[in-house]
mmCIF file of C-alpha atoms in Angstrom:
data_model
loop_
_atom_site.group_PDB
_atom_site.id
_atom_site.type_symbol
_atom_site.label_atom_id
_atom_site.label_comp_id
_atom_site.label_asym_id
_atom_site.label_seq_id
_atom_site.Cartn_x
_atom_site.Cartn_y
_atom_site.Cartn_z
ATOM 1 C CA MET A 438 94.541 -104.736 -24.548
ATOM 2 C CA SER A 439 92.823 -101.547 -23.717
ATOM 3 C CA ARG A 440 91.555 -100.637 -20.283
ATOM 4 C CA ARG A 441 88.088 -99.270 -19.546
ATOM 5 C CA THR A 442 88.053 -95.952 -17.908
ATOM 6 C CA ARG A 443 85.838 -95.733 -14.787
ATOM 7 C CA PRO A 444 83.290 -93.035 -14.788
ATOM 8 C CA ASP A 445 84.206 -90.097 -12.760
ATOM 9 C CA ARG A 446 81.837 -90.271 -9.776
ATOM 10 C CA ALA A 447 82.835 -86.831 -8.692
ATOM 11 C CA SER A 448 81.777 -85.411 -12.031
ATOM 12 C CA ASP A 449 78.436 -87.212 -11.776
ATOM 13 C CA ALA A 450 77.928 -85.850 -8.340
ATOM 14 C CA GLU A 451 78.709 -82.371 -9.500
ATOM 15 C CA ARG A 452 76.283 -82.695 -12.410
ATOM 16 C CA GLY A 453 73.553 -83.876 -10.055
ATOM 17 C CA THR A 454 74.249 -80.981 -7.781
ATOM 18 C CA THR A 455 74.096 -78.606 -10.712
ATOM 19 C CA THR A 456 70.765 -80.087 -11.839
ATOM 20 C CA ARG A 457 69.316 -79.817 -8.418
ATOM 21 C CA ARG A 458 70.481 -76.266 -8.176
ATOM 22 C CA ARG A 459 68.899 -75.426 -11.515
ATOM 23 C CA ARG A 460 65.640 -76.916 -10.394
ATOM 24 C CA ALA A 461 65.831 -75.017 -7.160
ATOM 25 C CA VAL A 462 66.455 -71.803 -9.002
ATOM 26 C CA THR A 463 63.006 -71.971 -10.727
ATOM 27 C CA PRO A 464 60.611 -70.324 -8.233
ATOM 28 C CA GLU A 465 57.269 -72.041 -7.595
ATOM 29 C CA PRO A 466 54.105 -69.911 -7.356
ATOM 30 C CA GLU A 467 53.423 -68.897 -3.849
ATOM 31 C CA PRO A 468 49.954 -69.529 -2.495
ATOM 32 C CA GLU A 469 47.750 -66.525 -1.948
ATOM 33 C CA PHE A 470 46.483 -66.155 1.579
ATOM 34 C CA VAL A 471 43.156 -64.496 2.364
ATOM 35 C CA GLU A 472 42.256 -63.674 5.865
ATOM 36 C CA ALA A 473 39.017 -65.296 6.949
ATOM 37 C CA ALA A 474 36.236 -63.295 8.469
ATOM 38 C CA ASP A 475 36.092 -62.893 12.187
ATOM 39 C CA GLY A 476 34.952 -66.064 13.861
ATOM 40 C CA ALA A 477 35.589 -68.285 10.787
ATOM 41 C CA ALA A 478 37.068 -71.666 11.501
ATOM 42 C CA GLY A 479 40.665 -72.311 10.468
ATOM 43 C CA GLY A 480 41.868 -68.718 10.694
ATOM 44 C CA TRP A 481 43.269 -68.668 7.099
ATOM 45 C CA VAL A 482 41.846 -70.169 3.888
ATOM 46 C CA THR A 483 43.392 -70.503 0.472
ATOM 47 C CA VAL A 484 41.330 -69.014 -2.435
ATOM 48 C CA SER A 485 42.515 -68.302 -5.950
ATOM 49 C CA SER A 486 42.043 -64.854 -7.473
ATOM 50 C CA GLY A 487 40.008 -66.338 -10.386
ATOM 51 C CA ALA A 488 37.514 -67.911 -7.999
ATOM 52 C CA VAL A 489 37.082 -64.602 -6.204
ATOM 53 C CA ALA A 490 36.389 -62.836 -9.505
ATOM 54 C CA ASN A 491 33.837 -65.451 -10.542
ATOM 55 C CA LEU A 492 32.096 -65.278 -7.177
ATOM 56 C CA THR A 493 31.926 -61.492 -7.342
ATOM 57 C CA THR A 494 30.372 -61.591 -10.836
ATOM 58 C CA LEU A 495 27.833 -64.194 -9.738
ATOM 59 C CA LEU A 496 26.788 -62.143 -6.729
ATOM 60 C CA ARG A 497 26.465 -59.014 -8.847
ATOM 61 C CA TRP A 498 24.169 -60.718 -11.409
ATOM 62 C CA GLY A 499 22.148 -62.297 -8.611
ATOM 63 C CA ALA A 500 21.546 -58.894 -7.047
ATOM 64 C CA TRP A 501 20.399 -57.423 -10.385
ATOM 65 C CA LEU A 502 18.075 -60.375 -10.934
ATOM 66 C CA LEU A 503 16.457 -59.896 -7.518
ATOM 67 C CA LEU A 504 15.992 -56.183 -8.208
ATOM 68 C CA LEU A 505 14.244 -56.902 -11.521
ATOM 69 C CA VAL A 506 12.128 -59.901 -10.513
ATOM 70 C CA GLY A 507 11.192 -58.769 -6.995
ATOM 71 C CA PRO A 508 8.676 -56.032 -7.954
ATOM 72 C CA LEU A 509 7.126 -58.261 -10.628
ATOM 73 C CA LEU A 510 6.531 -61.062 -8.136
ATOM 74 C CA GLY A 511 5.035 -58.581 -5.700
ATOM 75 C CA ILE A 512 2.546 -57.307 -8.313
ATOM 76 C CA LEU A 513 1.532 -60.839 -9.257
ATOM 77 C CA ALA A 514 0.983 -61.745 -5.625
ATOM 78 C CA PHE A 515 -1.202 -58.655 -5.152
ATOM 79 C CA VAL A 516 -3.311 -59.090 -8.305
ATOM 80 C CA ARG A 517 -3.803 -62.845 -8.278
ATOM 81 C CA PRO A 518 -6.413 -63.881 -5.694
ATOM 82 C CA THR A 519 -5.303 -66.656 -3.431
ATOM 83 C CA ALA A 520 -7.554 -69.538 -2.577
ATOM 84 C CA ALA A 521 -8.589 -69.889 1.034
ATOM 85 C CA ALA A 522 -6.660 -72.389 3.095
ATOM 86 C CA GLY A 523 -7.978 -75.895 2.754
ATOM 87 C CA THR A 524 -10.106 -75.120 -0.321
ATOM 88 C CA ALA A 525 -9.333 -75.939 -3.920
ATOM 89 C CA PRO A 526 -9.560 -73.213 -6.591
ATOM 90 C CA PRO A 527 -12.903 -73.223 -8.447
ATOM 91 C CA VAL A 528 -13.013 -75.158 -11.693
ATOM 92 C CA PRO A 529 -14.333 -73.046 -14.602
ATOM 93 C CA LYS A 530 -17.591 -74.336 -16.041
ATOM 94 C CA THR A 531 -17.921 -75.041 -19.738
ATOM 95 C CA THR A 532 -20.869 -73.173 -21.265
ATOM 96 C CA SER A 533 -22.356 -72.887 -24.729
ATOM 97 C CA SER A 534 -21.882 -69.869 -26.965
ATOM 98 C CA ALA A 535 -25.163 -68.375 -25.688
ATOM 99 C CA THR A 536 -25.028 -67.833 -21.942
ATOM 100 C CA ALA A 537 -27.651 -66.637 -19.505
ATOM 101 C CA ALA A 538 -26.310 -63.098 -19.859
ATOM 102 C CA ASP A 539 -26.627 -63.299 -23.660
ATOM 103 C CA THR A 540 -30.304 -63.995 -24.358
ATOM 104 C CA ALA A 541 -30.437 -62.575 -27.883
ATOM 105 C CA GLY A 542 -29.917 -66.025 -29.429
ATOM 106 C CA PRO A 543 -32.747 -67.936 -27.729
ATOM 107 C CA ALA A 544 -35.045 -64.891 -27.957
ATOM 108 C CA GLY A 545 -34.566 -64.561 -31.709
ATOM 109 C CA PHE A 546 -35.001 -68.301 -32.231
ATOM 110 C CA ALA A 547 -38.280 -68.283 -30.275
ATOM 111 C CA GLN A 548 -39.658 -65.405 -32.369
ATOM 112 C CA LEU A 549 -38.948 -67.252 -35.618
ATOM 113 C CA TYR A 550 -40.474 -70.416 -34.199
ATOM 114 C CA VAL A 551 -43.706 -68.676 -33.139
ATOM 115 C CA ALA A 552 -44.063 -66.950 -36.530
ATOM 116 C CA ALA A 553 -43.742 -70.299 -38.330
ATOM 117 C CA TYR A 554 -46.034 -72.019 -35.833
ATOM 118 C CA VAL A 555 -48.886 -69.511 -36.293
ATOM 119 C CA GLU A 556 -48.846 -69.876 -40.105
ATOM 120 C CA ALA A 557 -48.431 -73.673 -40.138
ATOM 121 C CA GLY A 558 -51.334 -76.060 -40.664
ATOM 122 C CA LYS A 559 -52.337 -79.390 -42.102
ATOM 123 C CA GLY A 560 -49.825 -80.579 -44.695
ATOM 124 C CA THR A 561 -47.144 -78.022 -43.686
ATOM 125 C CA GLU A 562 -45.926 -79.698 -40.516
ATOM 126 C CA ALA A 563 -42.449 -80.059 -42.030
ATOM 127 C CA SER A 564 -42.005 -76.276 -41.882
ATOM 128 C CA LEU A 565 -41.727 -76.562 -38.086
ATOM 129 C CA ALA A 566 -39.208 -79.436 -38.102
ATOM 130 C CA PRO A 567 -36.131 -77.127 -38.222
ATOM 131 C CA TYR A 568 -37.320 -75.621 -34.927
ATOM 132 C CA PHE A 569 -38.942 -78.666 -33.314
ATOM 133 C CA PRO A 570 -37.613 -81.966 -34.748
ATOM 134 C CA GLN A 571 -40.384 -84.055 -33.102
ATOM 135 C CA MET A 572 -42.867 -82.191 -35.322
ATOM 136 C CA ARG A 573 -42.345 -84.914 -37.946
ATOM 137 C CA ASN A 574 -44.531 -87.183 -35.775
ATOM 138 C CA ILE A 575 -47.323 -84.642 -35.167
ATOM 139 C CA SER A 576 -50.245 -83.758 -37.428
ATOM 140 C CA LEU A 577 -51.953 -80.365 -37.501
ATOM 141 C CA GLU A 578 -55.649 -79.751 -38.197
ATOM 142 C CA ALA A 579 -55.711 -75.970 -38.846
ATOM 143 C CA THR A 580 -55.768 -74.550 -42.368
ATOM 144 C CA PRO A 581 -52.277 -73.250 -43.192
ATOM 145 C CA HIS A 582 -51.537 -69.577 -43.930
ATOM 146 C CA VAL A 583 -54.876 -68.344 -42.558
ATOM 147 C CA GLN A 584 -53.242 -66.636 -39.600
ATOM 148 C CA GLN A 585 -50.121 -64.509 -39.633
ATOM 149 C CA ALA A 586 -47.979 -63.192 -36.787
ATOM 150 C CA ASP A 587 -46.342 -59.782 -36.966
ATOM 151 C CA ARG A 588 -44.734 -57.357 -34.533
ATOM 152 C CA LEU A 589 -43.140 -60.256 -32.681
ATOM 153 C CA ALA A 590 -41.051 -59.450 -29.607
ATOM 154 C CA ALA A 591 -39.504 -61.511 -26.835
ATOM 155 C CA VAL A 592 -40.859 -59.849 -23.704
ATOM 156 C CA ARG A 593 -39.366 -62.234 -21.146
ATOM 157 C CA VAL A 594 -36.434 -64.677 -21.138
ATOM 158 C CA THR A 595 -36.045 -66.930 -18.094
ATOM 159 C CA ARG A 596 -33.025 -69.179 -17.594
ATOM 160 C CA VAL A 597 -34.280 -72.621 -16.570
ATOM 161 C CA SER A 598 -30.855 -74.280 -16.376
ATOM 162 C CA SER A 599 -27.513 -74.143 -18.143
ATOM 163 C CA GLY A 600 -28.220 -73.720 -21.858
ATOM 164 C CA TYR A 601 -32.000 -73.964 -21.391
ATOM 165 C CA TRP A 602 -34.431 -71.012 -21.471
ATOM 166 C CA SER A 603 -38.128 -70.252 -21.337
ATOM 167 C CA VAL A 604 -38.937 -67.416 -23.754
ATOM 168 C CA THR A 605 -42.247 -65.531 -23.772
ATOM 169 C CA VAL A 606 -43.001 -64.056 -27.201
ATOM 170 C CA ALA A 607 -45.648 -61.389 -27.881
ATOM 171 C CA ALA A 608 -47.192 -61.496 -31.352
ATOM 172 C CA ARG A 609 -50.027 -59.632 -33.022
ATOM 173 C CA ILE A 610 -52.119 -62.306 -34.761
ATOM 174 C CA THR A 611 -54.239 -61.402 -37.777
ATOM 175 C CA SER A 612 -56.460 -63.644 -39.868
ATOM 176 C CA THR A 613 -57.233 -63.552 -43.576
ATOM 177 C CA LYS A 614 -60.445 -65.525 -43.139
ATOM 178 C CA ALA A 615 -63.446 -64.583 -40.986
ATOM 179 C CA ALA A 616 -64.023 -66.875 -38.054
ATOM 180 C CA LYS A 617 -67.296 -68.798 -37.987
ATOM 181 C CA LYS A 618 -69.294 -67.564 -35.043
ATOM 182 C CA ALA A 619 -72.799 -66.439 -34.173
ATOM 183 C CA GLY A 620 -73.688 -62.891 -35.073
ATOM 184 C CA PRO A 621 -74.028 -60.616 -38.089
ATOM 185 C CA ALA A 622 -71.626 -61.098 -40.956
ATOM 186 C CA GLY A 623 -70.372 -57.566 -40.504
ATOM 187 C CA ALA A 624 -69.296 -58.383 -36.954
ATOM 188 C CA GLU A 625 -67.429 -61.436 -38.244
ATOM 189 C CA THR A 626 -65.506 -59.404 -40.803
ATOM 190 C CA ALA A 627 -64.583 -56.704 -38.285
ATOM 191 C CA ALA A 628 -63.331 -59.266 -35.780
ATOM 192 C CA ALA A 629 -61.210 -60.975 -38.430
ATOM 193 C CA SER A 630 -59.546 -57.783 -39.671
ATOM 194 C CA VAL A 631 -58.349 -56.523 -36.281
ATOM 195 C CA GLY A 632 -55.091 -57.975 -34.989
ATOM 196 C CA VAL A 633 -55.026 -59.394 -31.474
ATOM 197 C CA LEU A 634 -51.952 -59.324 -29.246
ATOM 198 C CA ARG A 635 -51.244 -62.818 -27.895
ATOM 199 C CA TYR A 636 -48.406 -64.373 -25.917
ATOM 200 C CA PHE A 637 -46.635 -67.714 -26.413
ATOM 201 C CA GLN A 638 -44.154 -69.412 -24.099
ATOM 202 C CA VAL A 639 -41.404 -71.392 -25.856
ATOM 203 C CA PRO A 640 -38.853 -73.782 -24.246
ATOM 204 C CA VAL A 641 -35.509 -73.292 -26.028
ATOM 205 C CA LYS A 642 -32.401 -75.473 -25.612
ATOM 206 C CA SER A 643 -28.923 -74.808 -26.936
ATOM 207 C CA ALA A 644 -27.871 -77.376 -29.549
ATOM 208 C CA GLY A 645 -24.238 -78.372 -29.103
ATOM 209 C CA SER A 646 -21.263 -76.037 -29.429
ATOM 210 C CA GLY A 647 -22.201 -74.573 -32.820
ATOM 211 C CA GLY A 648 -24.441 -71.860 -31.377
ATOM 212 C CA GLY A 649 -27.704 -73.378 -32.623
ATOM 213 C CA PHE A 650 -30.978 -73.874 -30.754
ATOM 214 C CA VAL A 651 -33.862 -76.322 -30.700
ATOM 215 C CA ALA A 652 -37.358 -76.184 -29.218
ATOM 216 C CA ALA A 653 -38.149 -78.753 -26.550
ATOM 217 C CA ALA A 654 -41.920 -78.693 -27.220
ATOM 218 C CA LEU A 655 -44.686 -76.906 -29.070
ATOM 219 C CA PRO A 656 -45.427 -73.318 -27.960
ATOM 220 C CA ALA A 657 -47.797 -72.793 -25.032
ATOM 221 C CA GLU A 658 -50.180 -69.819 -25.150
ATOM 222 C CA VAL A 659 -50.047 -67.873 -21.872
ATOM 223 C CA ALA A 660 -51.508 -64.749 -20.305
ATOM 224 C CA ALA A 661 -49.923 -61.362 -20.813
ATOM 225 C CA PRO A 662 -47.183 -60.446 -18.298
ATOM 226 C CA ASP A 663 -48.096 -58.052 -15.505
ATOM 227 C CA ALA A 664 -47.846 -54.499 -16.773
ATOM 228 C CA GLY A 665 -46.894 -53.161 -13.350
ATOM 229 C CA GLU A 666 -47.711 -49.793 -11.803
ATOM 230 C CA GLY A 667 -46.747 -46.299 -12.833
ATOM 231 C CA LEU A 668 -43.390 -44.914 -11.661
ATOM 232 C CA THR A 669 -42.770 -41.743 -9.710
ATOM 233 C CA LEU A 670 -40.198 -39.407 -11.233
ATOM 234 C CA ASP A 671 -37.837 -37.267 -9.169
ATOM 235 C CA TYR A 672 -39.102 -33.923 -10.490
ATOM 236 C CA GLY A 673 -41.257 -31.158 -9.103
ATOM 237 C CA THR A 674 -44.631 -29.999 -10.356
ATOM 238 C CA PRO A 675 -44.562 -29.187 -14.091
ATOM 239 C CA VAL A 676 -45.186 -25.574 -15.089
ATOM 240 C CA PRO A 677 -46.367 -24.204 -18.465
ATOM 241 C CA ALA A 678 -43.586 -23.084 -20.750
ATOM 242 C CA ASP A 679 -42.797 -19.353 -20.838
ATOM 243 C CA THR A 680 -40.571 -18.317 -23.737
ATOM 244 C CA HIS A 681 -39.455 -15.252 -21.762
ATOM 245 C CA ASP A 682 -37.622 -17.557 -19.352
ATOM 246 C CA ALA A 683 -33.964 -17.977 -20.421
ATOM 247 C CA ALA A 684 -33.773 -21.708 -19.632
ATOM 248 C CA THR A 685 -37.037 -22.435 -21.456
ATOM 249 C CA ALA A 686 -35.905 -20.483 -24.509
ATOM 250 C CA ALA A 687 -32.552 -22.294 -24.595
ATOM 251 C CA VAL A 688 -34.239 -25.703 -24.394
ATOM 252 C CA GLY A 689 -36.802 -24.834 -27.089
ATOM 253 C CA GLU A 690 -34.194 -23.541 -29.531
ATOM 254 C CA PHE A 691 -31.983 -26.567 -28.928
ATOM 255 C CA LEU A 692 -34.811 -29.071 -29.554
ATOM 256 C CA SER A 693 -35.848 -27.209 -32.703
ATOM 257 C CA ALA A 694 -32.316 -27.536 -34.071
ATOM 258 C CA TYR A 695 -32.100 -31.151 -32.890
ATOM 259 C CA LEU A 696 -35.435 -32.392 -34.307
ATOM 260 C CA SER A 697 -36.311 -30.049 -37.175
ATOM 261 C CA GLY A 698 -32.874 -28.908 -38.369
ATOM 262 C CA SER A 699 -33.550 -25.218 -37.752
ATOM 263 C CA GLY A 700 -30.270 -23.591 -36.811
ATOM 264 C CA GLU A 701 -26.843 -24.901 -35.846
ATOM 265 C CA LEU A 702 -26.851 -27.395 -32.991
ATOM 266 C CA ASP A 703 -23.360 -26.598 -31.664
ATOM 267 C CA ARG A 704 -24.246 -23.054 -30.619
ATOM 268 C CA TYR A 705 -26.535 -24.453 -27.890
ATOM 269 C CA LEU A 706 -24.100 -27.036 -26.511
ATOM 270 C CA SER A 707 -21.838 -26.629 -23.500
ATOM 271 C CA PRO A 708 -18.085 -27.121 -24.188
ATOM 272 C CA GLY A 709 -17.271 -30.835 -24.207
ATOM 273 C CA THR A 710 -20.823 -31.904 -25.123
ATOM 274 C CA GLU A 711 -21.134 -33.697 -28.476
ATOM 275 C CA LEU A 712 -24.516 -34.339 -30.094
ATOM 276 C CA ALA A 713 -25.679 -34.848 -33.672
ATOM 277 C CA ALA A 714 -29.046 -33.665 -34.962
ATOM 278 C CA VAL A 715 -31.652 -36.255 -35.975
ATOM 279 C CA SER A 716 -31.304 -36.815 -39.722
ATOM 280 C CA PRO A 717 -33.383 -36.597 -41.759
ATOM 281 C CA ALA A 718 -35.330 -34.138 -39.636
ATOM 282 C CA PRO A 719 -38.609 -35.873 -38.663
ATOM 283 C CA TYR A 720 -40.503 -32.750 -37.593
ATOM 284 C CA GLY A 721 -41.118 -29.303 -38.973
ATOM 285 C CA ARG A 722 -42.228 -27.519 -35.805
ATOM 286 C CA ILE A 723 -41.325 -27.905 -32.107
ATOM 287 C CA GLU A 724 -43.233 -26.316 -29.221
ATOM 288 C CA VAL A 725 -42.291 -26.664 -25.546
ATOM 289 C CA SER A 726 -45.466 -27.307 -23.548
ATOM 290 C CA GLN A 727 -44.243 -27.670 -19.939
ATOM 291 C CA LEU A 728 -41.134 -28.150 -17.817
ATOM 292 C CA ALA A 729 -40.309 -29.675 -14.447
ATOM 293 C CA GLU A 730 -37.082 -29.451 -12.450
ATOM 294 C CA ARG A 731 -35.403 -32.282 -10.613
ATOM 295 C CA GLY A 732 -35.306 -32.029 -6.850
ATOM 296 C CA GLY A 733 -37.927 -29.281 -6.557
ATOM 297 C CA ASP A 734 -40.216 -26.876 -8.361
ATOM 298 C CA PHE A 735 -39.137 -25.232 -11.596
ATOM 299 C CA GLN A 736 -37.262 -21.975 -10.983
ATOM 300 C CA MET A 737 -38.530 -19.322 -13.346
ATOM 301 C CA ASP A 738 -35.910 -16.720 -14.362
ATOM 302 C CA ALA A 739 -33.193 -18.495 -12.343
ATOM 303 C CA PRO A 740 -29.883 -16.597 -12.618
ATOM 304 C CA ALA A 741 -27.278 -18.246 -14.876
ATOM 305 C CA THR A 742 -24.477 -18.178 -12.308
ATOM 306 C CA GLU A 743 -21.211 -19.404 -13.805
ATOM 307 C CA GLY A 744 -20.999 -23.209 -13.511
ATOM 308 C CA ALA A 745 -24.539 -23.673 -12.140
ATOM 309 C CA ARG A 746 -26.305 -26.883 -13.209
ATOM 310 C CA ARG A 747 -29.969 -27.823 -13.612
ATOM 311 C CA GLN A 748 -31.788 -31.024 -14.610
ATOM 312 C CA LEU A 749 -35.096 -30.538 -16.429
ATOM 313 C CA LEU A 750 -37.883 -32.772 -17.677
ATOM 314 C CA VAL A 751 -39.238 -31.169 -20.849
ATOM 315 C CA ASP A 752 -42.534 -32.043 -22.574
ATOM 316 C CA ILE A 753 -42.941 -30.858 -26.164
ATOM 317 C CA TRP A 754 -45.364 -31.038 -29.075
ATOM 318 C CA ALA A 755 -43.667 -32.099 -32.314
ATOM 319 C CA THR A 756 -45.461 -31.576 -35.632
ATOM 320 C CA GLY A 757 -44.415 -33.770 -38.572
ATOM 321 C CA SER A 758 -44.426 -32.907 -42.256
ATOM 322 C CA ASP A 759 -47.735 -34.773 -42.568
ATOM 323 C CA GLY A 760 -49.341 -32.537 -39.967
ATOM 324 C CA GLN A 761 -49.429 -35.226 -37.286
ATOM 325 C CA VAL A 762 -48.597 -33.929 -33.791
ATOM 326 C CA ARG A 763 -46.820 -36.150 -31.288
ATOM 327 C CA PRO A 764 -45.995 -35.504 -27.611
ATOM 328 C CA LEU A 765 -42.358 -36.187 -26.682
ATOM 329 C CA THR A 766 -40.503 -35.994 -23.353
ATOM 330 C CA TYR A 767 -36.798 -35.253 -22.869
ATOM 331 C CA ALA A 768 -34.561 -35.239 -19.803
ATOM 332 C CA ILE A 769 -32.062 -32.426 -20.320
ATOM 333 C CA ALA A 770 -29.137 -31.192 -18.207
ATOM 334 C CA LEU A 771 -28.238 -27.481 -18.355
ATOM 335 C CA LYS A 772 -25.036 -25.684 -17.379
ATOM 336 C CA ALA A 773 -24.514 -21.935 -17.054
ATOM 337 C CA ARG A 774 -21.638 -20.251 -18.902
ATOM 338 C CA ASP A 775 -21.041 -16.593 -19.681
ATOM 339 C CA GLY A 776 -24.451 -15.613 -18.285
ATOM 340 C CA ARG A 777 -26.531 -18.034 -20.384
ATOM 341 C CA TRP A 778 -27.849 -21.590 -20.148
ATOM 342 C CA GLU A 779 -26.310 -24.244 -22.403
ATOM 343 C CA ILE A 780 -27.142 -27.906 -23.010
ATOM 344 C CA ALA A 781 -24.752 -30.053 -20.969
ATOM 345 C CA ALA A 782 -26.349 -33.437 -21.752
ATOM 346 C CA LEU A 783 -29.317 -35.127 -23.354
ATOM 347 C CA GLU A 784 -29.813 -37.669 -20.580
ATOM 348 C CA ALA A 785 -30.571 -41.323 -21.283
ATOM 349 C CA ALA A 786 -33.594 -41.482 -18.970
ATOM 350 C CA PRO A 787 -35.502 -39.319 -16.493
ATOM 351 C CA GLY A 788 -34.483 -39.586 -12.857
ATOM 352 C CA LEU A 789 -36.623 -41.874 -10.707
ATOM 353 C CA SER A 790 -37.758 -41.033 -7.219
ATOM 354 C CA THR A 791 -35.902 -42.992 -4.552
ATOM 355 C CA THR A 792 -39.271 -43.804 -2.953
ATOM 356 C CA SER A 793 -40.566 -45.549 -6.100
ATOM 357 C CA LYS A 794 -41.363 -49.235 -5.657
ATOM 358 C CA GLU A 795 -39.253 -51.494 -7.824
ATOM 359 C CA LYS A 796 -41.073 -54.123 -9.806
#
């Protein structure tokens, strides 16, 4: 009978010791110690090197973002108006395609309406329905097509309310049939052949968002608008033209090239001034009749000092190819260069006196 051999406890103990020693031999990673800033609680904190790298990257990108966005936010804050404290920003109003500033639409509609209205008569009421839909319920008594309206023009457009205007239209009315009135027949014919300028007031309303218009009523004939008083210009006393004066000669030659095509226009223009001659040339002969200077009397034989400027009001006689002579007035700016006067500008309008009453 065999005997079991007892395990050698000493050997087991030695193996355990060896295992423990092997485990002890493997070094564990030592924690990294970072000294806290002065005054920080705890004295020392444990932070991994990876976390420090991530934090540094984040701070760097944050700084770049502030540098890029900061100026943009400052510009937006400066440009965008801020609403006053305690008040809400204004709500934009919805308007039609034709606003008060754009009166071409209602003005044109009113002119067409008046032209159709003047020619309409009994049996042609439907011709006014596109302008005034209620016309389908109204009957006319006048004979159609006896009167015609030409030279129509909207002389006044008044905004009554949003999308609603009152338009005054001037029209020259002529008749193809003599009016029945007391007097010789010759007087009747003469009265019928001469056109009469008359004025009609038309109420015009915008029709939806499509840009159309509709009349609110039939036209109302009204008196002519006030013509107003004459204006005072900011120029001295006019003097007769003298072709021996250098400025007068320069202006005359320029206007001849500009209106009759005689000579090159560019040779009379100051550097930087661009003008094109009237084409086709409407006149064959130009004559300067008188000149006036802005701010004082006209200076005859004024020296052309380099860079000197003058503003003139020039009256001329222009003769057409048919022999008809027309008076014309131009406001012209001169500039001196190289001892001669050149055209610096053909001004849009003469200068008004500051003491003129505005109407």
